[in-house]
């Protein structure tokens, strides 16, 4: 990473307006991927998100993702990741429709997401790509 990248990251991470729950939410790959998708699409059904994440997460493996992989990711989404993203205010969740939408993302958090997306490991697929 270039010095300028470190300077930008340092400034972003020291932003006093960002709550610890946001950093916790951003610390996990599945949650970041969820946010990348929501930044592009605005909203996504939980089942659809589980399908997409399964493809993205297993894209670098030398095997096909299985139904068990997809079920595990769906359970983790529902029981762990969505509640953490909701607590941080990064997503809204309609329980009846099982629909996620992007929450209020402040400019500093938007900068973190932009930086993370640009610097995520090289095999991170773009939200517009097929899973």
GROMACS .gro file of N, CA and C in nm:
model
  393
    1UNK      N    1   0.085  -0.117   0.000
    1UNK     CA    2   0.000   0.000   0.000
    1UNK      C    3   0.090   0.124   0.000
    2UNK      N    4   0.054   0.219  -0.084
    2UNK     CA    5   0.131   0.343  -0.096
    2UNK      C    6   0.111   0.429   0.027
    3UNK      N    7   0.208   0.519   0.052
    3UNK     CA    8   0.201   0.609   0.168
    3UNK      C    9   0.073   0.690   0.168
    4UNK      N   10   0.031   0.740   0.051
    4UNK     CA   11  -0.094   0.817   0.044
    4UNK      C   12  -0.213   0.735   0.090
    5UNK      N   13  -0.216   0.605   0.054
    5UNK     CA   14  -0.324   0.517   0.098
    5UNK      C   15  -0.327   0.505   0.250
    6UNK      N   16  -0.209   0.490   0.310
    6UNK     CA   17  -0.202   0.481   0.456
    6UNK      C   18  -0.249   0.610   0.522
    7UNK      N   19  -0.212   0.723   0.464
    7UNK     CA   20  -0.256   0.852   0.520
    7UNK      C   21  -0.407   0.865   0.516
    8UNK      N   22  -0.467   0.827   0.403
    8UNK     CA   23  -0.613   0.833   0.391
    8UNK      C   24  -0.677   0.739   0.492
    9UNK      N   25  -0.627   0.616   0.499
    9UNK     CA   26  -0.683   0.520   0.593
    9UNK      C   27  -0.669   0.568   0.737
   10UNK      N   28  -0.556   0.621   0.772
   10UNK     CA   29  -0.532   0.673   0.907
   10UNK      C   30  -0.633   0.782   0.941
   11UNK      N   31  -0.654   0.875   0.849
   11UNK     CA   32  -0.751   0.983   0.872
   11UNK      C   33  -0.892   0.928   0.889
   12UNK      N   34  -0.927   0.832   0.806
   12UNK     CA   35  -1.061   0.774   0.814
   12UNK      C   36  -1.081   0.702   0.946
   13UNK      N   37  -0.985   0.619   0.984
   13UNK     CA   38  -1.002   0.537   1.104
   13UNK      C   39  -1.001   0.618   1.233
   14UNK      N   40  -0.945   0.736   1.229
   14UNK     CA   41  -0.944   0.821   1.348
   14UNK      C   42  -1.063   0.917   1.354
   15UNK      N   43  -1.157   0.901   1.262
   15UNK     CA   44  -1.276   0.987   1.258
   15UNK      C   45  -1.355   0.967   1.388
   16UNK      N   46  -1.367   1.072   1.471
   16UNK     CA   47  -1.432   1.057   1.601
   16UNK      C   48  -1.583   1.034   1.594
   17UNK      N   49  -1.646   1.063   1.482
   17UNK     CA   50  -1.791   1.047   1.473
   17UNK      C   51  -1.835   0.904   1.446
   18UNK      N   52  -1.740   0.813   1.420
   18UNK     CA   53  -1.776   0.675   1.389
   18UNK      C   54  -1.783   0.593   1.518
   19UNK      N   55  -1.896   0.531   1.538
   19UNK     CA   56  -1.921   0.449   1.656
   19UNK      C   57  -1.848   0.315   1.646
   20UNK      N   58  -1.810   0.259   1.760
   20UNK     CA   59  -1.741   0.131   1.761
   20UNK      C   60  -1.822   0.020   1.694
   21UNK      N   61  -1.956   0.028   1.702
   21UNK     CA   62  -2.039  -0.075   1.639
   21UNK      C   63  -2.019  -0.079   1.488
   22UNK      N   64  -1.985   0.035   1.428
   22UNK     CA   65  -1.959   0.039   1.284
   22UNK      C   66  -1.829  -0.035   1.253
   23UNK      N   67  -1.724  -0.010   1.333
   23UNK     CA   68  -1.598  -0.082   1.311
   23UNK      C   69  -1.618  -0.232   1.330
   24UNK      N   70  -1.697  -0.269   1.430
   24UNK     CA   71  -1.726  -0.412   1.451
   24UNK      C   72  -1.797  -0.469   1.329
   25UNK      N   73  -1.895  -0.396   1.277
   25UNK     CA   74  -1.969  -0.443   1.160
   25UNK      C   75  -1.878  -0.460   1.039
   26UNK      N   76  -1.783  -0.369   1.023
   26UNK     CA   77  -1.695  -0.372   0.906
   26UNK      C   78  -1.581  -0.473   0.919
   27UNK      N   79  -1.568  -0.535   1.035
   27UNK     CA   80  -1.455  -0.625   1.058
   27UNK      C   81  -1.471  -0.763   0.994
   28UNK      N   82  -1.587  -0.792   0.939
   28UNK     CA   83  -1.613  -0.924   0.884
   28UNK      C   84  -1.635  -0.918   0.733
   29UNK      N   85  -1.579  -1.014   0.661
   29UNK     CA   86  -1.590  -1.017   0.516
   29UNK      C   87  -1.734  -1.024   0.468
   30UNK      N   88  -1.815  -1.113   0.526
   30UNK     CA   89  -1.954  -1.125   0.481
   30UNK      C   90  -2.031  -0.994   0.500
   31UNK      N   91  -2.004  -0.927   0.610
   31UNK     CA   92  -2.074  -0.799   0.633
   31UNK      C   93  -2.027  -0.693   0.536
   32UNK      N   94  -1.896  -0.688   0.508
   32UNK     CA   95  -1.848  -0.592   0.409
   32UNK      C   96  -1.906  -0.622   0.271
   33UNK      N   97  -1.905  -0.748   0.231
   33UNK     CA   98  -1.962  -0.784   0.100
   33UNK      C   99  -2.109  -0.745   0.093
   34UNK      N  100  -2.181  -0.766   0.203
   34UNK     CA  101  -2.322  -0.727   0.207
   34UNK      C  102  -2.336  -0.577   0.183
   35UNK      N  103  -2.252  -0.499   0.248
   35UNK     CA  104  -2.258  -0.354   0.230
   35UNK      C  105  -2.217  -0.312   0.090
   36UNK      N  106  -2.117  -0.377   0.033
   36UNK     CA  107  -2.077  -0.344  -0.104
   36UNK      C  108  -2.197  -0.364  -0.198
   37UNK      N  109  -2.267  -0.476  -0.179
   37UNK     CA  110  -2.383  -0.505  -0.263
   37UNK      C  111  -2.493  -0.401  -0.242
   38UNK      N  112  -2.519  -0.368  -0.117
   38UNK     CA  113  -2.625  -0.271  -0.088
   38UNK      C  114  -2.591  -0.131  -0.138
   39UNK      N  115  -2.465  -0.094  -0.138
   39UNK     CA  116  -2.425   0.036  -0.194
   39UNK      C  117  -2.462   0.040  -0.342
   40UNK      N  118  -2.443  -0.071  -0.411
   40UNK     CA  119  -2.475  -0.078  -0.555
   40UNK      C  120  -2.625  -0.093  -0.580
   41UNK      N  121  -2.690  -0.182  -0.509
   41UNK     CA  122  -2.828  -0.219  -0.540
   41UNK      C  123  -2.932  -0.145  -0.455
   42UNK      N  124  -2.893  -0.102  -0.336
   42UNK     CA  125  -2.988  -0.035  -0.248
   42UNK      C  126  -3.064  -0.128  -0.157
   43UNK      N  127  -3.106  -0.243  -0.210
   43UNK     CA  128  -3.178  -0.341  -0.129
   43UNK      C  129  -3.164  -0.480  -0.191
   44UNK      N  130  -3.183  -0.582  -0.107
   44UNK     CA  131  -3.171  -0.720  -0.153
   44UNK      C  132  -3.248  -0.809  -0.054
   45UNK      N  133  -3.312  -0.912  -0.107
   45UNK     CA  134  -3.379  -1.010  -0.021
   45UNK      C  135  -3.274  -1.098   0.045
   46UNK      N  136  -3.303  -1.142   0.167
   46UNK     CA  137  -3.207  -1.222   0.242
   46UNK      C  138  -3.168  -1.350   0.167
   47UNK      N  139  -3.264  -1.421   0.108
   47UNK     CA  140  -3.233  -1.543   0.033
   47UNK      C  141  -3.139  -1.514  -0.084
   48UNK      N  142  -3.168  -1.406  -0.156
   48UNK     CA  143  -3.085  -1.367  -0.269
   48UNK      C  144  -2.944  -1.332  -0.222
   49UNK      N  145  -2.935  -1.262  -0.111
   49UNK     CA  146  -2.805  -1.226  -0.055
   49UNK      C  147  -2.726  -1.351  -0.018
   50UNK      N  148  -2.793  -1.449   0.041
   50UNK     CA  149  -2.724  -1.575   0.076
   50UNK      C  150  -2.669  -1.643  -0.048
   51UNK      N  151  -2.746  -1.643  -0.157
   51UNK     CA  152  -2.698  -1.702  -0.283
   51UNK      C  153  -2.575  -1.629  -0.334
   52UNK      N  154  -2.582  -1.497  -0.337
   52UNK     CA  155  -2.473  -1.416  -0.390
   52UNK      C  156  -2.347  -1.432  -0.305
   53UNK      N  157  -2.363  -1.421  -0.173
   53UNK     CA  158  -2.246  -1.434  -0.085
   53UNK      C  159  -2.182  -1.571  -0.096
   54UNK      N  160  -2.265  -1.674  -0.110
   54UNK     CA  161  -2.211  -1.809  -0.125
   54UNK      C  162  -2.121  -1.816  -0.247
   55UNK      N  163  -2.167  -1.760  -0.357
   55UNK     CA  164  -2.085  -1.758  -0.478
   55UNK      C  165  -1.958  -1.678  -0.461
   56UNK      N  166  -1.970  -1.559  -0.403
   56UNK     CA  167  -1.853  -1.472  -0.386
   56UNK      C  168  -1.750  -1.534  -0.292
   57UNK      N  169  -1.797  -1.586  -0.180
   57UNK     CA  170  -1.704  -1.637  -0.078
   57UNK      C  171  -1.633  -1.763  -0.127
   58UNK      N  172  -1.702  -1.843  -0.206
   58UNK     CA  173  -1.642  -1.968  -0.252
   58UNK      C  174  -1.582  -1.956  -0.392
   59UNK      N  175  -1.577  -1.835  -0.447
   59UNK     CA  176  -1.523  -1.815  -0.582
   59UNK      C  177  -1.376  -1.851  -0.592
   60UNK      N  178  -1.302  -1.837  -0.483
   60UNK     CA  179  -1.158  -1.863  -0.490
   60UNK      C  180  -1.121  -2.006  -0.451
   61UNK      N  181  -1.220  -2.087  -0.421
   61UNK     CA  182  -1.192  -2.226  -0.385
   61UNK      C  183  -1.191  -2.313  -0.510
   62UNK      N  184  -1.129  -2.427  -0.497
   62UNK     CA  185  -1.119  -2.520  -0.611
   62UNK      C  186  -1.229  -2.626  -0.604
   63UNK      N  187  -1.347  -2.582  -0.561
   63UNK     CA  188  -1.462  -2.672  -0.558
   63UNK      C  189  -1.588  -2.589  -0.571
   64UNK      N  190  -1.695  -2.654  -0.605
   64UNK     CA  191  -1.823  -2.585  -0.614
   64UNK      C  192  -1.879  -2.566  -0.472
   65UNK      N  193  -1.945  -2.454  -0.451
   65UNK     CA  194  -2.015  -2.434  -0.325
   65UNK      C  195  -2.132  -2.533  -0.320
   66UNK      N  196  -2.156  -2.586  -0.203
   66UNK     CA  197  -2.261  -2.686  -0.187
   66UNK      C  198  -2.385  -2.622  -0.124
   67UNK      N  199  -2.497  -2.693  -0.129
   67UNK     CA  200  -2.616  -2.644  -0.058
   67UNK      C  201  -2.589  -2.625   0.092
   68UNK      N  202  -2.503  -2.708   0.150
   68UNK     CA  203  -2.468  -2.691   0.291
   68UNK      C  204  -2.392  -2.561   0.314
   69UNK      N  205  -2.304  -2.525   0.220
   69UNK     CA  206  -2.232  -2.397   0.228
   69UNK      C  207  -2.331  -2.282   0.228
   70UNK      N  208  -2.427  -2.290   0.136
   70UNK     CA  209  -2.526  -2.184   0.123
   70UNK      C  210  -2.613  -2.175   0.248
   71UNK      N  211  -2.652  -2.288   0.302
   71UNK     CA  212  -2.736  -2.290   0.423
   71UNK      C  213  -2.658  -2.231   0.542
   72UNK      N  214  -2.531  -2.266   0.554
   72UNK     CA  215  -2.448  -2.212   0.663
   72UNK      C  216  -2.439  -2.061   0.652
   73UNK      N  217  -2.414  -2.011   0.532
   73UNK     CA  218  -2.405  -1.867   0.512
   73UNK      C  219  -2.538  -1.799   0.542
   74UNK      N  220  -2.648  -1.861   0.500
   74UNK     CA  221  -2.780  -1.804   0.527
   74UNK      C  222  -2.807  -1.795   0.677
   75UNK      N  223  -2.775  -1.899   0.749
   75UNK     CA  224  -2.794  -1.899   0.895
   75UNK      C  225  -2.706  -1.793   0.961
   76UNK      N  226  -2.579  -1.786   0.919
   76UNK     CA  227  -2.489  -1.684   0.974
   76UNK      C  228  -2.540  -1.544   0.945
   77UNK      N  229  -2.590  -1.523   0.825
   77UNK     CA  230  -2.647  -1.392   0.790
   77UNK      C  231  -2.761  -1.356   0.886
   78UNK      N  232  -2.854  -1.448   0.897
   78UNK     CA  233  -2.975  -1.421   0.974
   78UNK      C  234  -2.948  -1.405   1.123
   79UNK      N  235  -2.863  -1.490   1.176
   79UNK     CA  236  -2.843  -1.493   1.322
   79UNK      C  237  -2.728  -1.405   1.371
   80UNK      N  238  -2.632  -1.375   1.286
   80UNK     CA  239  -2.514  -1.300   1.330
   80UNK      C  240  -2.498  -1.168   1.255
   81UNK      N  241  -2.482  -1.177   1.124
   81UNK     CA  242  -2.439  -1.061   1.047
   81UNK      C  243  -2.546  -0.952   1.032
   82UNK      N  244  -2.668  -0.990   1.001
   82UNK     CA  245  -2.773  -0.888   0.986
   82UNK      C  246  -2.796  -0.815   1.118
   83UNK      N  247  -2.805  -0.885   1.232
   83UNK     CA  248  -2.821  -0.810   1.358
   83UNK      C  249  -2.706  -0.713   1.387
   84UNK      N  250  -2.584  -0.751   1.356
   84UNK     CA  251  -2.470  -0.663   1.379
   84UNK      C  252  -2.477  -0.541   1.287
   85UNK      N  253  -2.512  -0.563   1.161
   85UNK     CA  254  -2.526  -0.451   1.067
   85UNK      C  255  -2.641  -0.359   1.107
   86UNK      N  256  -2.749  -0.417   1.157
   86UNK     CA  257  -2.863  -0.335   1.204
   86UNK      C  258  -2.823  -0.253   1.326
   87UNK      N  259  -2.754  -0.315   1.419
   87UNK     CA  260  -2.711  -0.245   1.541
   87UNK      C  261  -2.623  -0.125   1.507
   88UNK      N  262  -2.542  -0.140   1.405
   88UNK     CA  263  -2.454  -0.030   1.362
   88UNK      C  264  -2.528   0.074   1.279
   89UNK      N  265  -2.653   0.045   1.243
   89UNK     CA  266  -2.732   0.138   1.163
   89UNK      C  267  -2.697   0.136   1.015
   90UNK      N  268  -2.621   0.036   0.974
   90UNK     CA  269  -2.575   0.030   0.835
   90UNK      C  270  -2.678  -0.034   0.742
   91UNK      N  271  -2.768  -0.115   0.798
   91UNK     CA  272  -2.876  -0.173   0.718
   91UNK      C  273  -3.008  -0.161   0.792
   92UNK      N  274  -3.112  -0.160   0.713
   92UNK     CA  275  -3.249  -0.175   0.764
   92UNK      C  276  -3.295  -0.314   0.721
   93UNK      N  277  -3.381  -0.375   0.803
   93UNK     CA  278  -3.426  -0.510   0.772
   93UNK      C  279  -3.575  -0.520   0.795
   94UNK      N  280  -3.647  -0.552   0.690
   94UNK     CA  281  -3.791  -0.578   0.699
   94UNK      C  282  -3.808  -0.727   0.723
   95UNK      N  283  -3.846  -0.763   0.846
   95UNK     CA  284  -3.853  -0.903   0.884
   95UNK      C  285  -3.961  -0.978   0.809
   96UNK      N  286  -4.073  -0.913   0.779
   96UNK     CA  287  -4.181  -0.980   0.707
   96UNK      C  288  -4.139  -1.017   0.565
   97UNK      N  289  -4.075  -0.924   0.498
   97UNK     CA  290  -4.033  -0.948   0.360
   97UNK      C  291  -3.893  -1.007   0.350
   98UNK      N  292  -3.821  -1.011   0.463
   98UNK     CA  293  -3.681  -1.054   0.467
   98UNK      C  294  -3.599  -0.976   0.365
   99UNK      N  295  -3.616  -0.844   0.372
   99UNK     CA  296  -3.554  -0.752   0.277
   99UNK      C  297  -3.458  -0.659   0.350
  100UNK      N  298  -3.335  -0.655   0.302
  100UNK     CA  299  -3.235  -0.564   0.357
  100UNK      C  300  -3.223  -0.444   0.266
  101UNK      N  301  -3.205  -0.328   0.326
  101UNK     CA  302  -3.176  -0.207   0.250
  101UNK      C  303  -3.065  -0.132   0.322
  102UNK      N  304  -2.997  -0.049   0.247
  102UNK     CA  305  -2.887   0.027   0.303
  102UNK      C  306  -2.938   0.127   0.404
  103UNK      N  307  -2.875   0.132   0.520
  103UNK     CA  308  -2.911   0.227   0.624
  103UNK      C  309  -2.848   0.362   0.599
  104UNK      N  310  -2.842   0.440   0.703
  104UNK     CA  311  -2.780   0.572   0.695
  104UNK      C  312  -2.629   0.555   0.702
  105UNK      N  313  -2.564   0.584   0.591
  105UNK     CA  314  -2.418   0.573   0.585
  105UNK      C  315  -2.363   0.716   0.581
  106UNK      N  316  -2.299   0.755   0.690
  106UNK     CA  317  -2.242   0.890   0.697
  106UNK      C  318  -2.126   0.901   0.598
  107UNK      N  319  -2.089   1.023   0.560
  107UNK     CA  320  -1.974   1.039   0.468
  107UNK      C  321  -1.847   0.970   0.516
  108UNK      N  322  -1.810   0.979   0.645
  108UNK     CA  323  -1.688   0.907   0.687
  108UNK      C  324  -1.699   0.755   0.671
  109UNK      N  325  -1.817   0.700   0.701
  109UNK     CA  326  -1.835   0.555   0.684
  109UNK      C  327  -1.835   0.520   0.536
  110UNK      N  328  -1.894   0.605   0.454
  110UNK     CA  329  -1.888   0.585   0.310
  110UNK      C  330  -1.746   0.582   0.258
  111UNK      N  331  -1.661   0.667   0.315
  111UNK     CA  332  -1.519   0.669   0.276
  111UNK      C  333  -1.450   0.538   0.317
  112UNK      N  334  -1.483   0.488   0.435
  112UNK     CA  335  -1.426   0.360   0.478
  112UNK      C  336  -1.469   0.249   0.383
  113UNK      N  337  -1.597   0.245   0.349
  113UNK     CA  338  -1.647   0.142   0.258
  113UNK      C  339  -1.579   0.151   0.121
  114UNK      N  340  -1.566   0.274   0.070
  114UNK     CA  341  -1.499   0.292  -0.059
  114UNK      C  342  -1.355   0.242  -0.052
  115UNK      N  343  -1.286   0.280   0.055
  115UNK     CA  344  -1.147   0.239   0.070
  115UNK      C  345  -1.138   0.086   0.081
  116UNK      N  346  -1.223   0.028   0.165
  116UNK     CA  347  -1.220  -0.117   0.185
  116UNK      C  348  -1.250  -0.191   0.056
  117UNK      N  349  -1.348  -0.145  -0.016
  117UNK     CA  350  -1.385  -0.211  -0.142
  117UNK      C  351  -1.271  -0.206  -0.243
  118UNK      N  352  -1.204  -0.094  -0.250
  118UNK     CA  353  -1.092  -0.080  -0.343
  118UNK      C  354  -0.972  -0.164  -0.300
  119UNK      N  355  -0.960  -0.189  -0.172
  119UNK     CA  356  -0.841  -0.257  -0.120
  119UNK      C  357  -0.869  -0.397  -0.069
  120UNK      N  358  -0.991  -0.444  -0.088
  120UNK     CA  359  -1.027  -0.581  -0.048
  120UNK      C  360  -0.940  -0.677  -0.128
  121UNK      N  361  -0.925  -0.797  -0.078
  121UNK     CA  362  -0.839  -0.892  -0.147
  121UNK      C  363  -0.873  -0.897  -0.296
  122UNK      N  364  -0.776  -0.930  -0.376
  122UNK     CA  365  -0.787  -0.917  -0.522
  122UNK      C  366  -0.900  -0.998  -0.583
  123UNK      N  367  -0.943  -1.106  -0.523
  123UNK     CA  368  -1.046  -1.188  -0.587
  123UNK      C  369  -1.187  -1.150  -0.543
  124UNK      N  370  -1.202  -1.035  -0.479
  124UNK     CA  371  -1.335  -0.991  -0.442
  124UNK      C  372  -1.413  -0.955  -0.568
  125UNK      N  373  -1.524  -1.022  -0.593
  125UNK     CA  374  -1.602  -0.989  -0.712
  125UNK      C  375  -1.674  -0.855  -0.695
  126UNK      N  376  -1.702  -0.791  -0.806
  126UNK     CA  377  -1.779  -0.668  -0.805
  126UNK      C  378  -1.927  -0.702  -0.790
  127UNK      N  379  -2.004  -0.619  -0.718
  127UNK     CA  380  -2.145  -0.648  -0.701
  127UNK      C  381  -2.221  -0.661  -0.833
  128UNK      N  382  -2.176  -0.598  -0.939
  128UNK     CA  383  -2.246  -0.606  -1.067
  128UNK      C  384  -2.217  -0.735  -1.142
  129UNK      N  385  -2.118  -0.812  -1.095
  129UNK     CA  386  -2.081  -0.933  -1.167
  129UNK      C  387  -2.174  -1.047  -1.127
  130UNK      N  388  -2.177  -1.150  -1.209
  130UNK     CA  389  -2.256  -1.268  -1.180
  130UNK      C  390  -2.189  -1.343  -1.065
  131UNK      N  391  -2.268  -1.405  -0.981
  131UNK     CA  392  -2.210  -1.483  -0.871
  131UNK      C  393  -2.175  -1.622  -0.917
   0.00000   0.00000   0.00000
